[in-house]
Amino acid sequence: MTLPSVPGPIGVFDSGYGGLTILHGIRQLLPQYDYLYLGDNARTPYGSRSFEVVYEFTRQAVTRLFEMGCHLVILGCNTASAKALRTIQQNDLPKLDPNRRVLGIIRPTAEVIGSLTQSRHVGIFATEGTIKSESYNLEIHKLFPDIQVSGVACPFWVPLVEYNEADSPGADYFVKKRIDQLLRLDSEIDTVILGCTHYPLLLPKIQKYMPRGIRIVSQGEYVASSLQKYFEHHPAIEEKCTKGGKVHYLTTENPDKFKDQAQFFLHEKVEVENISLG
């Protein structure tokens, strides 16, 4: 496989729509770059799939983004970051192109958590796959061994967002149930990570039932600042990212459906192209 050597956009991949919250956060801080967003909406959700399947789907997406000119791809998906990132970095990049990079969104979140928690007790809401992988626990403990981490899987939260039920009365039950479950695990938690990119869309409900004084951490702004620092330390990668301020969107499902959902996530109209993977 021969990959394009000329500079290209920054790739952002997600299993569905949630990565749009990551893209939005990055564009707020770094609007000058070009971005290529790929949502594998036809095969979402990834949260309950096996490590092997998530890795294979993510590898296909990363390879396609490389073929389309990206030298840097961000996995704007916690499940892909948890289940596929390390294998792609260690096994696939050396074969595809050792000069290209794939970054996840768990490490940037883990890096800031030490400065956010006072009690050193942290909670995580995430998909089943991310919780089972214990990726957040591992990354946080590498950096801050003294922090106690407790996680709860929230299997109904993504469907609530994707079916536009985030503001509905029915969402209250599922949000309160998981908050109560997390605080039963550890009543000393003072910081909670929203470890799925869909969850910021549930923020009004989460804030409604979260006890006062508990900080809620959305990932977008932290991933963006981490990317900015990454570029400062890796100018050779930064130079391979084009700067036209443009965004192009790709989906493996119906483009019209993606347009409707993207407007809900981004509050702007987008143009979308259908693409196939696998």
mmCIF file of C-alpha atoms in Angstrom:
data_model
loop_
_atom_site.group_PDB
_atom_site.id
_atom_site.type_symbol
_atom_site.label_atom_id
_atom_site.label_comp_id
_atom_site.label_asym_id
_atom_site.label_seq_id
_atom_site.Cartn_x
_atom_site.Cartn_y
_atom_site.Cartn_z
ATOM 1 C CA MET A 1 0.000 0.000 0.000
ATOM 2 C CA THR A 2 1.367 3.420 -0.998
ATOM 3 C CA LEU A 3 0.084 6.252 1.191
ATOM 4 C CA PRO A 4 0.039 9.927 0.134
ATOM 5 C CA SER A 5 3.136 11.796 1.306
ATOM 6 C CA VAL A 6 1.817 15.343 0.872
ATOM 7 C CA PRO A 7 0.283 17.143 3.892
ATOM 8 C CA GLY A 8 -3.366 16.413 4.607
ATOM 9 C CA PRO A 9 -6.179 16.978 7.126
ATOM 10 C CA ILE A 10 -6.291 15.756 10.709
ATOM 11 C CA GLY A 11 -8.423 12.613 10.867
ATOM 12 C CA VAL A 12 -10.990 12.152 13.623
ATOM 13 C CA PHE A 13 -12.654 8.754 13.924
ATOM 14 C CA ASP A 14 -15.606 7.593 15.994
ATOM 15 C CA SER A 15 -17.978 4.643 15.899
ATOM 16 C CA GLY A 16 -20.857 7.087 15.558
ATOM 17 C CA TYR A 17 -21.718 10.671 16.413
ATOM 18 C CA GLY A 18 -20.131 11.114 19.834
ATOM 19 C CA GLY A 19 -16.732 11.987 18.392
ATOM 20 C CA LEU A 20 -18.321 15.156 17.057
ATOM 21 C CA THR A 21 -18.087 16.524 20.613
ATOM 22 C CA ILE A 22 -14.322 15.874 20.490
ATOM 23 C CA LEU A 23 -14.033 17.459 17.042
ATOM 24 C CA HIS A 24 -15.992 20.476 18.272
ATOM 25 C CA GLY A 25 -13.638 20.914 21.234
ATOM 26 C CA ILE A 26 -10.560 20.659 19.014
ATOM 27 C CA ARG A 27 -11.919 23.118 16.457
ATOM 28 C CA GLN A 28 -12.706 25.635 19.201
ATOM 29 C CA LEU A 29 -9.006 25.742 20.109
ATOM 30 C CA LEU A 30 -7.399 24.886 16.748
ATOM 31 C CA PRO A 31 -9.720 26.207 14.018
ATOM 32 C CA GLN A 32 -6.951 26.802 11.496
ATOM 33 C CA TYR A 33 -6.460 23.111 10.601
ATOM 34 C CA ASP A 34 -8.364 20.979 8.112
ATOM 35 C CA TYR A 35 -10.270 18.009 9.555
ATOM 36 C CA LEU A 36 -11.671 14.796 8.116
ATOM 37 C CA TYR A 37 -14.301 13.184 10.344
ATOM 38 C CA LEU A 38 -15.266 9.539 9.816
ATOM 39 C CA GLY A 39 -18.224 8.015 11.655
ATOM 40 C CA ASP A 40 -18.752 4.256 11.371
ATOM 41 C CA ASN A 41 -22.469 4.765 11.960
ATOM 42 C CA ALA A 42 -23.495 1.598 10.107
ATOM 43 C CA ARG A 43 -21.718 -0.558 12.701
ATOM 44 C CA THR A 44 -22.274 1.485 15.854
ATOM 45 C CA PRO A 45 -22.323 0.959 18.809
ATOM 46 C CA TYR A 46 -18.853 -0.371 19.590
ATOM 47 C CA GLY A 47 -19.320 -0.336 23.381
ATOM 48 C CA SER A 48 -20.530 -3.934 23.757
ATOM 49 C CA ARG A 49 -18.374 -5.473 20.998
ATOM 50 C CA SER A 50 -15.328 -7.661 21.631
ATOM 51 C CA PHE A 51 -11.763 -6.357 21.645
ATOM 52 C CA GLU A 52 -11.089 -8.197 18.390
ATOM 53 C CA VAL A 53 -14.032 -6.675 16.522
ATOM 54 C CA VAL A 54 -13.380 -3.141 17.801
ATOM 55 C CA TYR A 55 -9.720 -3.441 16.816
ATOM 56 C CA GLU A 56 -10.559 -4.664 13.313
ATOM 57 C CA PHE A 57 -13.177 -1.967 12.690
ATOM 58 C CA THR A 58 -10.860 0.754 14.043
ATOM 59 C CA ARG A 59 -7.908 -0.488 11.985
ATOM 60 C CA GLN A 60 -10.040 -0.348 8.837
ATOM 61 C CA ALA A 61 -11.049 3.245 9.599
ATOM 62 C CA VAL A 62 -7.522 4.408 10.434
ATOM 63 C CA THR A 63 -6.172 2.835 7.245
ATOM 64 C CA ARG A 64 -8.848 4.555 5.167
ATOM 65 C CA LEU A 65 -8.086 7.940 6.730
ATOM 66 C CA PHE A 66 -4.388 7.410 6.004
ATOM 67 C CA GLU A 67 -5.270 6.586 2.388
ATOM 68 C CA MET A 68 -7.229 9.845 2.212
ATOM 69 C CA GLY A 69 -4.186 11.879 3.193
ATOM 70 C CA CYS A 70 -4.256 12.068 6.992
ATOM 71 C CA HIS A 71 -0.880 11.841 8.734
ATOM 72 C CA LEU A 72 -2.457 12.093 12.181
ATOM 73 C CA VAL A 73 -5.643 10.320 13.269
ATOM 74 C CA ILE A 74 -7.385 10.921 16.592
ATOM 75 C CA LEU A 75 -9.625 8.157 17.893
ATOM 76 C CA GLY A 76 -12.446 10.366 19.144
ATOM 77 C CA CYS A 77 -14.040 7.290 20.692
ATOM 78 C CA ASN A 78 -13.353 5.961 24.177
ATOM 79 C CA THR A 79 -14.107 2.350 23.229
ATOM 80 C CA ALA A 80 -11.725 2.425 20.260
ATOM 81 C CA SER A 81 -9.103 4.177 22.404
ATOM 82 C CA ALA A 82 -9.513 1.513 25.085
ATOM 83 C CA LYS A 83 -9.646 -1.583 22.884
ATOM 84 C CA ALA A 84 -7.688 -0.776 19.715
ATOM 85 C CA LEU A 85 -5.253 2.121 20.134
ATOM 86 C CA ARG A 86 -2.301 0.282 21.655
ATOM 87 C CA THR A 87 -2.408 -2.575 19.140
ATOM 88 C CA ILE A 88 -2.623 -0.172 16.207
ATOM 89 C CA GLN A 89 0.261 1.912 17.543
ATOM 90 C CA GLN A 90 2.488 -1.080 18.227
ATOM 91 C CA ASN A 91 1.575 -3.529 15.439
ATOM 92 C CA ASP A 92 0.041 -1.633 12.528
ATOM 93 C CA LEU A 93 1.789 1.736 12.348
ATOM 94 C CA PRO A 94 5.261 0.231 11.786
ATOM 95 C CA LYS A 95 3.867 -1.632 8.755
ATOM 96 C CA LEU A 96 1.593 1.101 7.382
ATOM 97 C CA ASP A 97 3.897 4.094 7.923
ATOM 98 C CA PRO A 98 6.056 4.602 11.022
ATOM 99 C CA ASN A 99 5.950 8.367 10.463
ATOM 100 C CA ARG A 100 2.163 8.587 10.904
ATOM 101 C CA ARG A 101 0.474 8.847 14.268
ATOM 102 C CA VAL A 102 -2.723 7.617 15.937
ATOM 103 C CA LEU A 103 -3.738 9.211 19.240
ATOM 104 C CA GLY A 104 -6.513 8.354 21.688
ATOM 105 C CA ILE A 105 -8.598 10.401 24.108
ATOM 106 C CA ILE A 106 -8.158 8.470 27.360
ATOM 107 C CA ARG A 107 -4.570 9.533 28.091
ATOM 108 C CA PRO A 108 -5.255 13.304 27.750
ATOM 109 C CA THR A 109 -8.157 12.982 30.192
ATOM 110 C CA ALA A 110 -6.070 10.960 32.644
ATOM 111 C CA GLU A 111 -3.269 13.539 32.524
ATOM 112 C CA VAL A 112 -5.429 16.384 33.856
ATOM 113 C CA ILE A 113 -7.353 14.455 36.493
ATOM 114 C CA GLY A 114 -4.666 14.808 39.152
ATOM 115 C CA SER A 115 -5.086 18.582 39.162
ATOM 116 C CA LEU A 116 -8.891 18.389 39.321
ATOM 117 C CA THR A 117 -9.593 16.061 42.239
ATOM 118 C CA GLN A 118 -9.082 17.111 45.852
ATOM 119 C CA SER A 119 -10.335 13.957 47.554
ATOM 120 C CA ARG A 120 -8.288 11.695 45.197
ATOM 121 C CA HIS A 121 -11.477 9.704 44.533
ATOM 122 C CA VAL A 122 -12.596 9.749 40.883
ATOM 123 C CA GLY A 123 -15.636 8.278 39.151
ATOM 124 C CA ILE A 124 -16.121 7.288 35.517
ATOM 125 C CA PHE A 125 -19.259 6.899 33.435
ATOM 126 C CA ALA A 126 -18.553 4.980 30.214
ATOM 127 C CA THR A 127 -19.698 2.207 27.909
ATOM 128 C CA GLU A 128 -19.516 -1.410 28.993
ATOM 129 C CA GLY A 129 -16.451 -1.982 26.812
ATOM 130 C CA THR A 130 -14.502 0.946 28.232
ATOM 131 C CA ILE A 131 -15.317 -0.004 31.842
ATOM 132 C CA LYS A 132 -14.364 -3.653 31.289
ATOM 133 C CA SER A 133 -11.074 -2.660 29.662
ATOM 134 C CA GLU A 134 -10.104 -0.717 32.833
ATOM 135 C CA SER A 135 -8.200 1.654 30.532
ATOM 136 C CA TYR A 136 -9.008 4.716 32.617
ATOM 137 C CA ASN A 137 -7.959 2.973 35.825
ATOM 138 C CA LEU A 138 -4.653 1.921 34.273
ATOM 139 C CA GLU A 139 -3.837 5.308 32.739
ATOM 140 C CA ILE A 140 -4.769 7.246 35.869
ATOM 141 C CA HIS A 141 -2.811 4.918 38.148
ATOM 142 C CA LYS A 142 0.288 5.199 35.945
ATOM 143 C CA LEU A 143 0.285 8.941 36.539
ATOM 144 C CA PHE A 144 -1.376 9.182 39.952
ATOM 145 C CA PRO A 145 -1.061 5.926 41.945
ATOM 146 C CA ASP A 146 -2.845 7.499 44.929
ATOM 147 C CA ILE A 147 -6.128 8.143 43.112
ATOM 148 C CA GLN A 148 -8.955 5.678 43.673
ATOM 149 C CA VAL A 149 -11.022 5.074 40.535
ATOM 150 C CA SER A 150 -14.582 3.691 40.381
ATOM 151 C CA GLY A 151 -16.457 3.126 37.138
ATOM 152 C CA VAL A 152 -20.054 2.463 36.121
ATOM 153 C CA ALA A 153 -21.253 1.321 32.692
ATOM 154 C CA CYS A 154 -24.219 3.270 31.299
ATOM 155 C CA PRO A 155 -25.637 1.126 28.478
ATOM 156 C CA PHE A 156 -28.751 3.249 27.890
ATOM 157 C CA TRP A 157 -27.079 6.644 27.732
ATOM 158 C CA VAL A 158 -25.851 6.434 24.118
ATOM 159 C CA PRO A 159 -29.295 5.411 22.742
ATOM 160 C CA LEU A 160 -30.878 8.269 24.700
ATOM 161 C CA VAL A 161 -28.609 10.695 22.862
ATOM 162 C CA GLU A 162 -28.811 9.102 19.423
ATOM 163 C CA TYR A 163 -32.614 8.923 19.501
ATOM 164 C CA ASN A 164 -32.835 12.570 20.590
ATOM 165 C CA GLU A 165 -34.217 11.634 24.008
ATOM 166 C CA ALA A 166 -31.507 13.405 26.021
ATOM 167 C CA ASP A 167 -33.947 16.097 27.149
ATOM 168 C CA SER A 168 -36.913 13.776 27.694
ATOM 169 C CA PRO A 169 -38.417 12.965 31.131
ATOM 170 C CA GLY A 170 -37.510 9.316 30.530
ATOM 171 C CA ALA A 171 -33.813 10.198 30.526
ATOM 172 C CA ASP A 172 -34.040 11.317 34.164
ATOM 173 C CA TYR A 173 -34.554 7.763 35.402
ATOM 174 C CA PHE A 174 -31.521 6.303 33.606
ATOM 175 C CA VAL A 175 -29.225 9.204 34.519
ATOM 176 C CA LYS A 176 -30.163 9.294 38.209
ATOM 177 C CA LYS A 177 -29.890 5.505 38.475
ATOM 178 C CA ARG A 178 -26.250 5.477 37.322
ATOM 179 C CA ILE A 179 -25.261 8.482 39.429
ATOM 180 C CA ASP A 180 -26.711 6.792 42.520
ATOM 181 C CA GLN A 181 -24.915 3.558 41.614
ATOM 182 C CA LEU A 182 -21.558 5.328 41.262
ATOM 183 C CA LEU A 183 -21.858 7.179 44.552
ATOM 184 C CA ARG A 184 -22.815 3.959 46.339
ATOM 185 C CA LEU A 185 -19.500 2.526 45.134
ATOM 186 C CA ASP A 186 -17.572 5.465 46.582
ATOM 187 C CA SER A 187 -19.182 8.325 48.498
ATOM 188 C CA GLU A 188 -15.904 10.303 48.531
ATOM 189 C CA ILE A 189 -15.854 10.910 44.767
ATOM 190 C CA ASP A 190 -15.392 14.605 43.959
ATOM 191 C CA THR A 191 -14.647 14.364 40.226
ATOM 192 C CA VAL A 192 -16.522 12.391 37.553
ATOM 193 C CA ILE A 193 -15.230 11.749 34.027
ATOM 194 C CA LEU A 194 -17.745 11.452 31.208
ATOM 195 C CA GLY A 195 -15.855 8.614 29.543
ATOM 196 C CA CYS A 196 -18.007 8.430 26.420
ATOM 197 C CA THR A 197 -18.180 11.185 23.837
ATOM 198 C CA HIS A 198 -21.999 11.049 23.712
ATOM 199 C CA TYR A 199 -22.420 11.859 27.378
ATOM 200 C CA PRO A 200 -21.848 15.655 27.219
ATOM 201 C CA LEU A 201 -25.223 15.826 25.449
ATOM 202 C CA LEU A 202 -26.746 14.533 28.721
ATOM 203 C CA LEU A 203 -24.956 17.157 30.794
ATOM 204 C CA PRO A 204 -28.104 19.080 31.871
ATOM 205 C CA LYS A 205 -29.600 15.852 33.277
ATOM 206 C CA ILE A 206 -26.306 14.801 34.879
ATOM 207 C CA GLN A 207 -25.917 18.195 36.558
ATOM 208 C CA LYS A 208 -29.520 17.965 37.790
ATOM 209 C CA TYR A 209 -28.868 14.784 39.794
ATOM 210 C CA MET A 210 -25.154 15.068 40.597
ATOM 211 C CA PRO A 211 -24.577 16.340 44.156
ATOM 212 C CA ARG A 212 -23.213 19.876 44.378
ATOM 213 C CA GLY A 213 -19.453 20.103 44.663
ATOM 214 C CA ILE A 214 -18.711 17.195 42.337
ATOM 215 C CA ARG A 215 -16.815 18.281 39.225
ATOM 216 C CA ILE A 216 -17.989 16.817 35.908
ATOM 217 C CA VAL A 217 -15.250 16.400 33.306
ATOM 218 C CA SER A 218 -16.088 16.459 29.588
ATOM 219 C CA GLN A 219 -13.218 15.442 27.341
ATOM 220 C CA GLY A 220 -13.355 17.847 24.393
ATOM 221 C CA GLU A 221 -11.428 20.765 25.860
ATOM 222 C CA TYR A 222 -8.754 18.539 27.425
ATOM 223 C CA VAL A 223 -8.185 16.555 24.233
ATOM 224 C CA ALA A 224 -7.855 19.847 22.340
ATOM 225 C CA SER A 225 -5.254 21.312 24.715
ATOM 226 C CA SER A 226 -3.382 18.002 24.704
ATOM 227 C CA LEU A 227 -3.271 18.070 20.890
ATOM 228 C CA GLN A 228 -1.973 21.632 20.947
ATOM 229 C CA LYS A 229 0.854 20.567 23.280
ATOM 230 C CA TYR A 230 1.513 17.512 21.120
ATOM 231 C CA PHE A 231 2.048 19.739 18.082
ATOM 232 C CA GLU A 232 4.469 21.924 20.059
ATOM 233 C CA HIS A 233 6.573 18.849 20.848
ATOM 234 C CA HIS A 234 6.183 17.182 17.431
ATOM 235 C CA PRO A 235 6.591 19.905 14.792
ATOM 236 C CA ALA A 236 7.278 17.339 12.040
ATOM 237 C CA ILE A 237 3.745 15.945 12.501
ATOM 238 C CA GLU A 238 2.220 19.412 12.761
ATOM 239 C CA GLU A 239 3.787 20.403 9.437
ATOM 240 C CA LYS A 240 1.996 17.472 7.773
ATOM 241 C CA CYS A 241 -1.422 18.878 8.776
ATOM 242 C CA THR A 242 -2.958 21.292 6.274
ATOM 243 C CA LYS A 243 -4.342 24.614 7.441
ATOM 244 C CA GLY A 244 -7.409 25.708 5.503
ATOM 245 C CA GLY A 245 -9.975 25.721 8.304
ATOM 246 C CA LYS A 246 -12.158 23.199 6.462
ATOM 247 C CA VAL A 247 -14.016 20.119 7.720
ATOM 248 C CA HIS A 248 -15.220 17.195 5.629
ATOM 249 C CA TYR A 249 -17.533 14.525 7.021
ATOM 250 C CA LEU A 250 -17.770 10.853 6.097
ATOM 251 C CA THR A 251 -20.250 8.227 7.303
ATOM 252 C CA THR A 252 -20.708 4.517 6.640
ATOM 253 C CA GLU A 253 -24.480 4.972 6.893
ATOM 254 C CA ASN A 254 -27.123 7.269 5.398
ATOM 255 C CA PRO A 255 -25.694 10.778 4.818
ATOM 256 C CA ASP A 256 -29.079 12.441 5.399
ATOM 257 C CA LYS A 257 -29.417 10.797 8.796
ATOM 258 C CA PHE A 258 -25.874 11.881 9.650
ATOM 259 C CA LYS A 259 -26.676 15.470 8.658
ATOM 260 C CA ASP A 260 -29.635 15.566 11.046
ATOM 261 C CA GLN A 261 -27.665 14.099 13.945
ATOM 262 C CA ALA A 262 -24.573 16.215 13.287
ATOM 263 C CA GLN A 263 -26.686 19.358 13.466
ATOM 264 C CA PHE A 264 -27.887 18.209 16.895
ATOM 265 C CA PHE A 265 -24.281 17.696 18.067
ATOM 266 C CA LEU A 266 -22.620 20.671 16.374
ATOM 267 C CA HIS A 267 -25.480 23.176 15.960
ATOM 268 C CA GLU A 268 -24.454 23.767 12.357
ATOM 269 C CA LYS A 269 -25.268 22.279 8.979
ATOM 270 C CA VAL A 270 -22.722 19.914 7.446
ATOM 271 C CA GLU A 271 -22.096 18.238 4.117
ATOM 272 C CA VAL A 272 -21.595 14.479 4.345
ATOM 273 C CA GLU A 273 -20.300 11.765 2.025
ATOM 274 C CA ASN A 274 -21.029 8.046 2.277
ATOM 275 C CA ILE A 275 -18.049 5.693 2.521
ATOM 276 C CA SER A 276 -17.651 1.928 2.988
ATOM 277 C CA LEU A 277 -15.178 0.135 5.241
ATOM 278 C CA GLY A 278 -14.095 -3.480 5.391
#
